[in-house]
Coordinates of C-alpha atoms in Angstrom, one line a residue:
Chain A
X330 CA 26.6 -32.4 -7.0
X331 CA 23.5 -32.3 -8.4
X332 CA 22.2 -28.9 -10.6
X333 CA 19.6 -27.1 -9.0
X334 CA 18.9 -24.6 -11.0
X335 CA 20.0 -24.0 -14.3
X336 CA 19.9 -20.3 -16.2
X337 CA 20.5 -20.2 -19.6
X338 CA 20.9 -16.4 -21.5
X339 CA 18.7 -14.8 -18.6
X340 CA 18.5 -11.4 -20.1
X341 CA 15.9 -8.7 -17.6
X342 CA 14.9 -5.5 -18.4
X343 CA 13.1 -2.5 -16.7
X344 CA 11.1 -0.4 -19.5
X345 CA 14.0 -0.8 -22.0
X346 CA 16.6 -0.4 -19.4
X347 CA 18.8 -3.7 -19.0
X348 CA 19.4 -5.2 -15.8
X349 CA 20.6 -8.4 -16.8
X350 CA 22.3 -9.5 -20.1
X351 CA 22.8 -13.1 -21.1
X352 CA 23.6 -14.4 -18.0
X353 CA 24.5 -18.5 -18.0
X354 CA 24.8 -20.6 -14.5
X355 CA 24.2 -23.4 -12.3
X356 CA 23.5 -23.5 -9.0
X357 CA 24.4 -27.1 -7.6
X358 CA 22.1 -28.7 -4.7
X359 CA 23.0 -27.7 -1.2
X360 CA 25.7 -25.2 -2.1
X361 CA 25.6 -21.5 -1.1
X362 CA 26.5 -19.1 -4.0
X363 CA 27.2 -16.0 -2.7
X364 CA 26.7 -12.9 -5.6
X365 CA 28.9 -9.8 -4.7
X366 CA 28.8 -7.0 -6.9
X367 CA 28.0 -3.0 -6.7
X368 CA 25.1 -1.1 -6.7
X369 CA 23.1 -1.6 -10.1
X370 CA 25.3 -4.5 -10.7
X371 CA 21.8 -6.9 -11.2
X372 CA 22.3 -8.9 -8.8
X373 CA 18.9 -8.1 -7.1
X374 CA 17.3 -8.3 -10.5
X375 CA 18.6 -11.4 -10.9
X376 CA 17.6 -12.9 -7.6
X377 CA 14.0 -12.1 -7.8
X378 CA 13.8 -13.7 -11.4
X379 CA 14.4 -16.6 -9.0
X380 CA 11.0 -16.8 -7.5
X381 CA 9.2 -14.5 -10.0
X382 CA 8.8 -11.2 -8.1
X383 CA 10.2 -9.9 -10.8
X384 CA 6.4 -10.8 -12.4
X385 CA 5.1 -8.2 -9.5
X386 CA 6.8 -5.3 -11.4
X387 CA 4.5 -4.5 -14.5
X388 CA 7.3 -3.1 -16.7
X389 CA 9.8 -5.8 -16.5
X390 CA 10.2 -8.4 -18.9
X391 CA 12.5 -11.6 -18.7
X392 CA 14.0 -13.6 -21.9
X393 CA 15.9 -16.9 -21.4
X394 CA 15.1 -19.7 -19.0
X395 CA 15.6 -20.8 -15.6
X396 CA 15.1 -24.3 -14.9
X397 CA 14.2 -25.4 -11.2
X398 CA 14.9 -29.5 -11.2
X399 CA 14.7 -29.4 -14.9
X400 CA 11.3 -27.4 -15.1
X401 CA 11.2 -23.7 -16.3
X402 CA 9.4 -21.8 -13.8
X403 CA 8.2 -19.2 -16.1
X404 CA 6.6 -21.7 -18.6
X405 CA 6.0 -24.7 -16.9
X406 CA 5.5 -24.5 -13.4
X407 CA 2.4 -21.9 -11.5
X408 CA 3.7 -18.8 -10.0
X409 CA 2.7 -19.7 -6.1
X410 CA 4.9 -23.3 -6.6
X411 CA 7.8 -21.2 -7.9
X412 CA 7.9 -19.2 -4.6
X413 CA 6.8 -22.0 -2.3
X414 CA 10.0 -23.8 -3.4
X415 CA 12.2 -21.1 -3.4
X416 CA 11.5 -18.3 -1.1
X417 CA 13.0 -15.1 -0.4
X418 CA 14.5 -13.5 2.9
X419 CA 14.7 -10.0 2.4
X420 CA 17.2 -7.0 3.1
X421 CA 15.1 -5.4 5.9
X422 CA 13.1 -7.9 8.4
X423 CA 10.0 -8.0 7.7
X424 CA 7.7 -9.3 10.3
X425 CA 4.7 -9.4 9.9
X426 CA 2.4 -7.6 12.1
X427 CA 1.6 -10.6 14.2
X428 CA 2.7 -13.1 17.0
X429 CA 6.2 -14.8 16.4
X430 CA 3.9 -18.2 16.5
X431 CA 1.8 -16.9 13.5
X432 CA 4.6 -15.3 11.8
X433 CA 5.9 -18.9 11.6
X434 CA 2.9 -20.5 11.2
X435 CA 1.4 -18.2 8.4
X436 CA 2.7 -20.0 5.7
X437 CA 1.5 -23.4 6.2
X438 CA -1.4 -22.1 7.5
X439 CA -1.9 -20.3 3.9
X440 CA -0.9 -23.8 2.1
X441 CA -3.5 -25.4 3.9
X442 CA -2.4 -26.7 7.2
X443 CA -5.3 -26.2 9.5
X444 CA -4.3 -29.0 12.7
X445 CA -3.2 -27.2 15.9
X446 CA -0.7 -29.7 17.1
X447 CA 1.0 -30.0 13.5
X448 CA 1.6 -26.1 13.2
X449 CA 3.1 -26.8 16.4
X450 CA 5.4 -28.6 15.4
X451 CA 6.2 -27.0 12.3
X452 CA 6.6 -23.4 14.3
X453 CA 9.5 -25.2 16.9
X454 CA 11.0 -27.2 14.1
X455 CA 11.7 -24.0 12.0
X456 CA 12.1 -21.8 14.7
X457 CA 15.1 -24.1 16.0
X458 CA 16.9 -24.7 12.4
X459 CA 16.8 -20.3 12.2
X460 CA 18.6 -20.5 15.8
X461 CA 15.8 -18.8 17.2
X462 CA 13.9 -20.9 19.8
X463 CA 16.0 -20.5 22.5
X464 CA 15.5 -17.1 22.4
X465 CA 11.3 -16.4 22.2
X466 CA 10.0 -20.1 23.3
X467 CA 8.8 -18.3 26.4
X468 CA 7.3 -15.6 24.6
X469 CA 6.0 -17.4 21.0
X470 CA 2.4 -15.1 21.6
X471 CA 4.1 -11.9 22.0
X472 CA 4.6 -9.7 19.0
X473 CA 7.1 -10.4 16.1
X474 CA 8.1 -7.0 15.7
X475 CA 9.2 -6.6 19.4
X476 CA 11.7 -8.3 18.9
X477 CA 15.6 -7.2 17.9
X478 CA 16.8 -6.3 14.5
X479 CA 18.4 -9.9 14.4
X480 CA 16.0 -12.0 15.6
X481 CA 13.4 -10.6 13.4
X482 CA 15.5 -11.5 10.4
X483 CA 15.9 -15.3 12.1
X484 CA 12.5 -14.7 12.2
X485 CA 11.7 -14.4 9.1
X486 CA 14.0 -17.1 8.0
X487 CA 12.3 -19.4 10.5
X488 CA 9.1 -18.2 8.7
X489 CA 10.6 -19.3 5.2
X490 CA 11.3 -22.2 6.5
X491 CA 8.2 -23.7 8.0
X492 CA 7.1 -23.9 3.8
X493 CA 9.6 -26.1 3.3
X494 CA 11.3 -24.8 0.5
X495 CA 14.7 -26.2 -1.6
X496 CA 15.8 -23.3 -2.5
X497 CA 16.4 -19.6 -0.3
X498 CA 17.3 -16.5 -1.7
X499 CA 18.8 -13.9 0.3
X500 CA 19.0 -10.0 -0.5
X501 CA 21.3 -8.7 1.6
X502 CA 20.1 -9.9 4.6
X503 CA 22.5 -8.5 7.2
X504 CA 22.9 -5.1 5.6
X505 CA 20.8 -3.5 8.9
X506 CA 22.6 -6.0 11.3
X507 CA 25.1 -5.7 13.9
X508 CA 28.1 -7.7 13.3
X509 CA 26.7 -10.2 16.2
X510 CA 23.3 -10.5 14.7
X511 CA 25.3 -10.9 11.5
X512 CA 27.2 -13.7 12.9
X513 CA 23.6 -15.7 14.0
X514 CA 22.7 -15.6 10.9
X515 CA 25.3 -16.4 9.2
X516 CA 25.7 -19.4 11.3
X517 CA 22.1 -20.5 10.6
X518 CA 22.6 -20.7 6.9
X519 CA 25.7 -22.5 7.4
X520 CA 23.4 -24.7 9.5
X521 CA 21.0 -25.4 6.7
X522 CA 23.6 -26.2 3.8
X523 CA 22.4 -29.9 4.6
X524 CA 19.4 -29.4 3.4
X525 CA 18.5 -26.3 1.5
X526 CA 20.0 -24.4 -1.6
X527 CA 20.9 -21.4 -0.7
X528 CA 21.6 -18.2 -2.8
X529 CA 22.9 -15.0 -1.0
X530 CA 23.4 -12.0 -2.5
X531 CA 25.0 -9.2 -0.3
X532 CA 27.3 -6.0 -0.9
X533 CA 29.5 -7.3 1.6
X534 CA 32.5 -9.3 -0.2
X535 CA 34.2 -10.8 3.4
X536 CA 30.2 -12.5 3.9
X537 CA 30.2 -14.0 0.6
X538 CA 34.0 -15.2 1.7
X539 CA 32.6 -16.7 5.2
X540 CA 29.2 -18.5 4.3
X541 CA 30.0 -19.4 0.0
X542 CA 30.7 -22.3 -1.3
X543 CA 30.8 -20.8 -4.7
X544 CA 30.6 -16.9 -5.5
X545 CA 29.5 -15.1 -8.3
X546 CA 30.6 -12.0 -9.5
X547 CA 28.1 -9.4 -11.3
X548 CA 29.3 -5.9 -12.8
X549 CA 26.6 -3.9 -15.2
X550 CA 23.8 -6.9 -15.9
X551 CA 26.9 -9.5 -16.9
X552 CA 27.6 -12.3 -14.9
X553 CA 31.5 -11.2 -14.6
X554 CA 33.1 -14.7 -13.2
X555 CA 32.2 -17.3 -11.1
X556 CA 34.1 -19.6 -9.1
X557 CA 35.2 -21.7 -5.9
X558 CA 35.3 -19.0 -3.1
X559 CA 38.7 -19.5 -2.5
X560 CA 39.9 -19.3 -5.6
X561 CA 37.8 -16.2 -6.9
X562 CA 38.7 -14.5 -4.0
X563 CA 42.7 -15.4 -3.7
X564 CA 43.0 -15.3 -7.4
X565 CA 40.4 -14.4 -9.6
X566 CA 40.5 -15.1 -13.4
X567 CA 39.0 -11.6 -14.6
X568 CA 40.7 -8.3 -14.1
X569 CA 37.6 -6.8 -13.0
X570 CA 36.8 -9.4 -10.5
X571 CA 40.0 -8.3 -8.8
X572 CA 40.3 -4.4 -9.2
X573 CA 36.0 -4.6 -7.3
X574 CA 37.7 -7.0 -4.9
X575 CA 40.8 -5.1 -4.2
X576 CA 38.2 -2.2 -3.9
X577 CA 39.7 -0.5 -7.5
X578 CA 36.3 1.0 -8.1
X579 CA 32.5 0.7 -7.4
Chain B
X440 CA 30.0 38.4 7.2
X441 CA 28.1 41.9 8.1
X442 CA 26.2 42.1 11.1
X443 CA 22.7 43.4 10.5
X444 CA 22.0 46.3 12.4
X445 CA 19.3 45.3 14.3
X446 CA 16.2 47.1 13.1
X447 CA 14.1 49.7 15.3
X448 CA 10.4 48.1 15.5
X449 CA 12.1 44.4 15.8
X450 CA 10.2 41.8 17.1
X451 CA 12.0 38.8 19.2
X452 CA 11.7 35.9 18.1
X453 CA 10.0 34.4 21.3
X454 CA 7.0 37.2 20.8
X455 CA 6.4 36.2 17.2
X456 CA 6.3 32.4 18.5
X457 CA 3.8 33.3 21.0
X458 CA 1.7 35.3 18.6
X459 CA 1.9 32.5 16.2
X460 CA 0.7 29.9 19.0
X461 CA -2.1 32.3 19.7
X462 CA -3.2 32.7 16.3
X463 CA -3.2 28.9 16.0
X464 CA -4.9 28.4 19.4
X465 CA -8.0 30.9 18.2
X466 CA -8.2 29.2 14.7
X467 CA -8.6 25.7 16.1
X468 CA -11.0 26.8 19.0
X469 CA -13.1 28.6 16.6
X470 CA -13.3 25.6 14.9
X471 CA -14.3 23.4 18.1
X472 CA -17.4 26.7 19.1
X473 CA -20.1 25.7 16.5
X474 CA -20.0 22.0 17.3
X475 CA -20.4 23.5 20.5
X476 CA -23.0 26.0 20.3
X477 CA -25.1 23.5 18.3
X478 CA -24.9 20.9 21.2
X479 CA -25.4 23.5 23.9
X480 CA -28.6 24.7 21.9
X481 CA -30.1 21.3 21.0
X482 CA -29.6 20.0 25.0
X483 CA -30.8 23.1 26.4
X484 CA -34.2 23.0 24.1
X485 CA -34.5 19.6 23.3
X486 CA -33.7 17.6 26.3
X487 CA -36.7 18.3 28.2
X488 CA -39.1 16.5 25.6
X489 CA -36.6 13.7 25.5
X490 CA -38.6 10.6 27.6
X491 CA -39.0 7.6 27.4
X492 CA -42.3 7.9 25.8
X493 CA -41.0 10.4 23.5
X494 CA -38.9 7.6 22.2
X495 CA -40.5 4.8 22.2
X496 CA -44.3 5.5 20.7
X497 CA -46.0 7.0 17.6
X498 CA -46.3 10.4 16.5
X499 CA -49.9 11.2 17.4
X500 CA -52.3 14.5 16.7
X501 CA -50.4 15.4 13.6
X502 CA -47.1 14.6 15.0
X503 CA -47.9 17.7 17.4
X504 CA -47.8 15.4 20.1
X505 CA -46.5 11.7 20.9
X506 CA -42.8 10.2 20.2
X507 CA -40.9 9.7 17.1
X508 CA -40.3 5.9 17.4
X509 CA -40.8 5.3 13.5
X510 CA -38.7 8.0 12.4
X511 CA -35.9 6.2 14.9
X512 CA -36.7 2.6 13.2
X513 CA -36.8 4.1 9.9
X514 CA -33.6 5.9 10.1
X515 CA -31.9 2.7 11.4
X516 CA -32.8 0.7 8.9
X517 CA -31.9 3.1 6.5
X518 CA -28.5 3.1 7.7
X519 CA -28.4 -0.6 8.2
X520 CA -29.8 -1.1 4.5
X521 CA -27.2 1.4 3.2
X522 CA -24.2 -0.3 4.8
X523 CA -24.6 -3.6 3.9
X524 CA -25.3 -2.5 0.5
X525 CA -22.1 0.5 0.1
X526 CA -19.6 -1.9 2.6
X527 CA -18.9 -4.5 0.6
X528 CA -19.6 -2.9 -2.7
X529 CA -17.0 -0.2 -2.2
X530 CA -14.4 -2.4 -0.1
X531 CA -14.5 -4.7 -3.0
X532 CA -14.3 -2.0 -5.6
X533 CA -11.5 -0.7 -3.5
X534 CA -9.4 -4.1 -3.3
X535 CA -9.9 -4.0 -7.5
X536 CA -8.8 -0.6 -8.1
X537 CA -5.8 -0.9 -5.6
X538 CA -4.6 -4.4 -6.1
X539 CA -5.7 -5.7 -9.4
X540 CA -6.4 -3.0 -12.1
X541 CA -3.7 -2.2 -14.4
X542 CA -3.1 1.7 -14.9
X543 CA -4.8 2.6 -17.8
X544 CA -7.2 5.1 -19.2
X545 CA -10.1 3.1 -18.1
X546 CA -9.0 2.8 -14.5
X547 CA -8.1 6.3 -14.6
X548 CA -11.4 7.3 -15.7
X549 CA -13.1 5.2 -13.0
X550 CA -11.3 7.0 -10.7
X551 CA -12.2 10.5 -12.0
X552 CA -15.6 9.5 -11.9
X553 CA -15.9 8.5 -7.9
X554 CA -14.2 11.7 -7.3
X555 CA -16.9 13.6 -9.0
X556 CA -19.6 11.4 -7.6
X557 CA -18.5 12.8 -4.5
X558 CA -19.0 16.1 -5.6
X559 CA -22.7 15.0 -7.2
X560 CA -25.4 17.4 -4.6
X561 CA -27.3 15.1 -2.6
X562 CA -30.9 16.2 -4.6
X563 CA -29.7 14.4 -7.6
X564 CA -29.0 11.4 -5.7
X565 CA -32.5 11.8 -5.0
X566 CA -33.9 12.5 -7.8
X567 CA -31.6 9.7 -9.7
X568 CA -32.9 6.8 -6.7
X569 CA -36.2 8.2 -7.8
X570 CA -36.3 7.9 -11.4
X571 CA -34.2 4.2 -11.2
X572 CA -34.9 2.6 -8.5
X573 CA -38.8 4.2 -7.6
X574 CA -39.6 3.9 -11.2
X575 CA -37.9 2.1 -13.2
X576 CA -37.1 -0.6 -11.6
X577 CA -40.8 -0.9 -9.6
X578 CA -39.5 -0.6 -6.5
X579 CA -42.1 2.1 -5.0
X580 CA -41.5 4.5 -2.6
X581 CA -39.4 2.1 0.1
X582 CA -36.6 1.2 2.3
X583 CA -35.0 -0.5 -0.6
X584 CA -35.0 2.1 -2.8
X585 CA -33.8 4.7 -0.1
X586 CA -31.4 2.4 1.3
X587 CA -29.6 2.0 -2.7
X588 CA -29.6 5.5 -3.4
X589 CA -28.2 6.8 0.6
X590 CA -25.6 3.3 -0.8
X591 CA -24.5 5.1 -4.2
X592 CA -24.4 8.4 -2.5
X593 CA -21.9 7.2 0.2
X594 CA -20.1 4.8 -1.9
X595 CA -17.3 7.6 -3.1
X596 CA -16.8 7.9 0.5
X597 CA -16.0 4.5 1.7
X598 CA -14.5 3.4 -1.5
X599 CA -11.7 6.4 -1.4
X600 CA -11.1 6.1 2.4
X601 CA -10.7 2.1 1.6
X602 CA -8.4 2.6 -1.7
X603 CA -6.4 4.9 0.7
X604 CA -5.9 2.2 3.8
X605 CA -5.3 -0.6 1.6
X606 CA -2.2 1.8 -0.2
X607 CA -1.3 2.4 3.1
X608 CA -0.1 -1.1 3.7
X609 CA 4.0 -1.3 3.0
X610 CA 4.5 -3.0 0.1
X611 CA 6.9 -5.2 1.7
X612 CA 4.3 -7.1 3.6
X613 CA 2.5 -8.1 0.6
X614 CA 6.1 -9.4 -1.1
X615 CA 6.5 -11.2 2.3
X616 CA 3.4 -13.2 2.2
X617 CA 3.8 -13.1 -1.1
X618 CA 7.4 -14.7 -1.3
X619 CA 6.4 -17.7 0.7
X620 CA 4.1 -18.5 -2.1
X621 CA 0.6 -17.7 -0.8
X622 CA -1.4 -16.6 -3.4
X623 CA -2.3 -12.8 -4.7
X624 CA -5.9 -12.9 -3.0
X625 CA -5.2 -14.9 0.5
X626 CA -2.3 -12.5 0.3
X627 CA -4.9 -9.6 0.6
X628 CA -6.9 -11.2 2.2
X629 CA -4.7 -12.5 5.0
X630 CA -1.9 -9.4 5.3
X631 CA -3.6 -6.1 3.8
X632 CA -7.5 -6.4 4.8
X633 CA -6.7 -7.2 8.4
X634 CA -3.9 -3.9 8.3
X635 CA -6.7 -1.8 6.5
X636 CA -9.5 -2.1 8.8
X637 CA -9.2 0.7 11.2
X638 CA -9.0 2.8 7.7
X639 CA -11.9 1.3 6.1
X640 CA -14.0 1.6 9.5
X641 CA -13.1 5.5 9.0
X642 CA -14.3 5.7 6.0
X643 CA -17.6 3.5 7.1
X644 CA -18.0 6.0 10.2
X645 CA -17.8 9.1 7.5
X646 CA -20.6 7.7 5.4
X647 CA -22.7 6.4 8.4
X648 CA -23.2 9.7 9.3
X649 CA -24.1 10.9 5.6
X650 CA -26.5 8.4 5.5
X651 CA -28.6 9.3 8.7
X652 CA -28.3 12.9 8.4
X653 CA -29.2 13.5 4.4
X654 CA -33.0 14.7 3.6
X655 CA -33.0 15.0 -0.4
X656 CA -31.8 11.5 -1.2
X657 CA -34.5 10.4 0.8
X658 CA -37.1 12.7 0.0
X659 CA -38.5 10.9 -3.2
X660 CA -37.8 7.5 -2.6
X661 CA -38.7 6.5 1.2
X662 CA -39.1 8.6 3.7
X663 CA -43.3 9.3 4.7
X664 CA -44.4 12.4 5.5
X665 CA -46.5 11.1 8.6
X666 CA -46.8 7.1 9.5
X667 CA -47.9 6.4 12.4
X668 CA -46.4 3.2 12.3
X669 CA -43.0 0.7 11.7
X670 CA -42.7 -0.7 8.2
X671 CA -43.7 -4.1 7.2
X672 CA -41.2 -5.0 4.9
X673 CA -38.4 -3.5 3.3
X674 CA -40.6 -3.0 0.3
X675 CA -42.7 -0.6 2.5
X676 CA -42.2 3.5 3.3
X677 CA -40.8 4.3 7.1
X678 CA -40.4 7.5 8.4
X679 CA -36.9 9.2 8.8
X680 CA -35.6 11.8 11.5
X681 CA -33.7 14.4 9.1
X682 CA -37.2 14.3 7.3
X683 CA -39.2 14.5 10.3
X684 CA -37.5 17.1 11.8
X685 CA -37.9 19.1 8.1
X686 CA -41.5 18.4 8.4
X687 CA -42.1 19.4 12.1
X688 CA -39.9 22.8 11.4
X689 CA -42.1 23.9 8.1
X690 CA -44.6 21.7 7.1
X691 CA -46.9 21.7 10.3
X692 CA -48.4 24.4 12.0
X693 CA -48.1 24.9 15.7
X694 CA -45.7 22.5 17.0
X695 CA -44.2 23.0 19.9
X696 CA -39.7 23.9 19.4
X697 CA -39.4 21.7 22.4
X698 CA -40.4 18.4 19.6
X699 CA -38.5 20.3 17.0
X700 CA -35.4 20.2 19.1
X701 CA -35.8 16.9 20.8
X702 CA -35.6 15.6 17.6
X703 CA -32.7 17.1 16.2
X704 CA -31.3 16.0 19.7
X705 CA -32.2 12.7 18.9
X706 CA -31.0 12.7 15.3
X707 CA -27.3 14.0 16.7
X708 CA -27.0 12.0 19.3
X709 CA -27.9 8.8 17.0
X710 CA -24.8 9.6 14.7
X711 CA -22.8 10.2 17.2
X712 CA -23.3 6.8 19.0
X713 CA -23.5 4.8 15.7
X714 CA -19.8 7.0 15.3
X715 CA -19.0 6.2 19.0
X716 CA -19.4 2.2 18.3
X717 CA -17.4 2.6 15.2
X718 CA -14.6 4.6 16.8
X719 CA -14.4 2.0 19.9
X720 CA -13.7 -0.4 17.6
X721 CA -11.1 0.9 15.3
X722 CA -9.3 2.0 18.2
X723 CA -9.4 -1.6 19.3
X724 CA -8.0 -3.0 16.5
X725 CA -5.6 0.3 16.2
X726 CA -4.4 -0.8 19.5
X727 CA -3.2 -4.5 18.3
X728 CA -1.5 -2.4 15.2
X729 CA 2.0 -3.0 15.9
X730 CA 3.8 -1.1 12.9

């Protein structure tokens, strides 16, 4: 498969605080990596370097490069291309406060789609790839953040989605989810593996075992091992890797 | 453990509650009587001059007779002049402070300085519209000039209440928006203006009513003592109902109370309709808030 993005000695700080150190690796086209690691581990850090929200925090500052289809996105492409192509669901749902139709639609609409009929299309489309339709197609005026904890993450999703993006982070987005809601999501990503990149960071070690293809392993900043998820969870080449997953320490 | 004995002149708790409550109670109605008193006393005096012709034609005889139409007009285009001018100014100096301007001395310091503008008495505003915009820049005595200086006097106003809506907005909507890769301004202008309003409107309401009800900032720069007529441009004087009603309590002999008080009447019940319209209309967009 083909490189997606390629990080070469990412190094983040905070203020002089370091969050990441001198982290190398690939993420291959269509794959989900799943990043497991404790609190403070960087994996957050290291997902927002992804689509520069990192930039939003004034005292951070970022060394290394991260190459998305061969271009650096901090030196070569525009901050608004970055994040079109590789948007963010977040740990909370975030609806916005409006209709699920312009929740969906906001996005294009902000990119410059202005034709009824096409938004249309766009809001279904996305809305039935986050296995949400079914559920508010009756109801696609009424209020995004009416709905459930679970559909508003879909939501959201859907919403990331209708900017047609290659890439889509995820920071821990079940962590306020029932284990059913869990499960809907978790089949949506596995749903969009054909298309989409998708990078899902979560504290919860058995998710990154049920939706990765490939899971990396952070511990204090350093990207500790990374690896098939079979193999880094049945047997893992670093001691560390296998006292977190044995639940050691953290 | 040791049981306290319980003491002679003890009070259950239920009765301290109650006298708690009570003291509350009086506090906030005492609060609630002047606002009421004032009302009572202005209805009671003033409503029998209030007519039709009493609002609708020129002062005449000295202003000891006739309506107060011009001081009406003038007083709503002072307000009109002074919103358009202190709305966007402050919204936009609002959105700068808030969402673009680093933290640094000089923001700090721009800060400091609307706080103490709002401090500033209103005769200096006066006296400042007066020397800069009646003087120096040539702009006479006129609704212009009375319109700025009521605009810099209520700009602390709308630009604080603003600064505070637009902080009021959860982060997380802007790094929604903001993650899909909509730009920094349609970001604002999409996401926080629109979950600002009803805070910006409050702060619009608060400085609508400054503007109609101050005399000094409008002493030297606009308002006419007696013009029996509406303005002809906004390059022209108009006369204004706080200044009116100054004028009809001291300046002129033998008027009757009844015009003293119909105007004040008039004056209230103008900011408190231009408040009304306001308030209708943050509710209604309260009302679609859904957060």
């Amino acid at each position: 498969m083909v490189d997606k993005i390629v990080i070469e000695n990412l190094c983040i700080d905070y203020g002089g605080v370091h969050a990441l150190k001198n982290v190398n690796l690939c993420v291959k086209e269509h794959e989900i990596l799943g990043v497991i690691g404790p609190a403070n581990s960087g994996k957050t850090s290291f997902l927002r370097a992804l689509n520069r929200l990192n930039d939003l925090d004034i005292s951070s500052r970022l060394s290394g490069s991260i190459r998305l289809n061969g271009k650096e996105i901090n030196r070569e492409m525009d901050v608004e291309e970055v994040r079109k192509k590789v948007t963010m669901v977040f740990a909370l749902p975030i609806p916005l406060p409006m209709s699920i139709f312009d929740n969906v639609a906001y996005g294009p609409r902000r990119h410059g789609i202005r034709d009824r009929k096409q938004l249309a299309e766009i809001v279904e489309k996305s809305l039935k790839e986050a296995f949400l339709w079914d559920e508010v197609k009756d109801r696609l005026a009424s209020s995004g953040m009416k709905l459930s904890g679970g559909q508003q993450q879909r939501l959201c999703i859907a919403r990331t989605l209708a900017v047609e993006p290659e890439v889509i982070l995820y920071d821990e987005p079940c962590s306020g989810l029932d284990p059913i809601s869990t499960a809907k999501v978790e089949d949506a990503m596995r749903e969009l593996k054909s298309r989409y990149t998708q990078i899902l960071v979560t504290n919860n070690v058995k998710q990154a075992a049920r939706v990765g293809d490939r899971v990396a392993f952070f511990l204090m900043g350093e990207l500790v091992e990374i690896g098939e998820a079979h193999q880094l969870f049945t047997s893992p080449k670093d001691q560390r890797t296998n006292d977190y997953l044995t639940g050691r320490f953290g | 453990m040791k049981i306290r004995a319980k003491p002679h002149f003890s009070v259950s708790t239920q009765t301290q509650q109650k006298i708690a409550f009570t003291l509350l109670g009086i506090a906030s109605s005492l609060v609630v009587v002047p606002v009421i008193v004032i009302f009572a006393i202005l209805i009671q005096k003033g409503w029998p001059a209030i007519n039709w012709q009493f609002l609708t034609t020129m002062p005449r005889m000295g202003m000891r007779a006739g309506g107060i139409f011009p001081a009406i007009m003038g007083t709503l285009y002072l307000v009109g002049g002074t919103i358009v001018v202190a709305l966007p100014l402050g919204v936009l100096a609002a959105i700068y402070l808030v969402e673009y301007a680093r933290r640094n001395f000089l923001t700090r310091m721009i800060e400091v300085a609307i706080v103490n503008l709002a401090g500033v008495p209103s005769v200096v505003y006066g006296l400042f519209g007066m020397g800069l915009f009646v003087i120096y820049l040539k702009m006479g005595v006129s609704i212009v000039a009375g319109a700025l200086t009521l605009a810099i006097m209520i700009l602390p106003v709308i630009i604080t209440s603003t600064k505070e809506a637009l902080q009021s907005v959860p982060r997380s909507f802007r790094e929604a928006s903001l993650a899909l890769g909509v730009s920094k301004w349609q970001t604002i202008r999409y996401v926080v203006l629109p979950n600002a309003l009803p805070g910006i409107l409050t702060g619009t309401i608060l400085g609508i009513s400054r503007a109609a009800g101050e005399t000094a900032p409008i002493l030297f720069t606009v308002a006419a003592f007696y013009l029996p007529r509406l303005p002809k441009s906004i390059f022209d004087q108009c006369m204004a109902l706080p200044y009116h009603l100054y004028v009809l309590s001291t300046q002129v002999p033998n008027v009757k109370p009844a015009l003293q008080y119909g105007t004040a009447l008039v004056l209230v019940g103008m900011v408190f309709l231009l408040n009304l319209v306001a308030i209708l209309v943050r509710s209604h967009i309260r009302s679609r808030k859904q957060w």
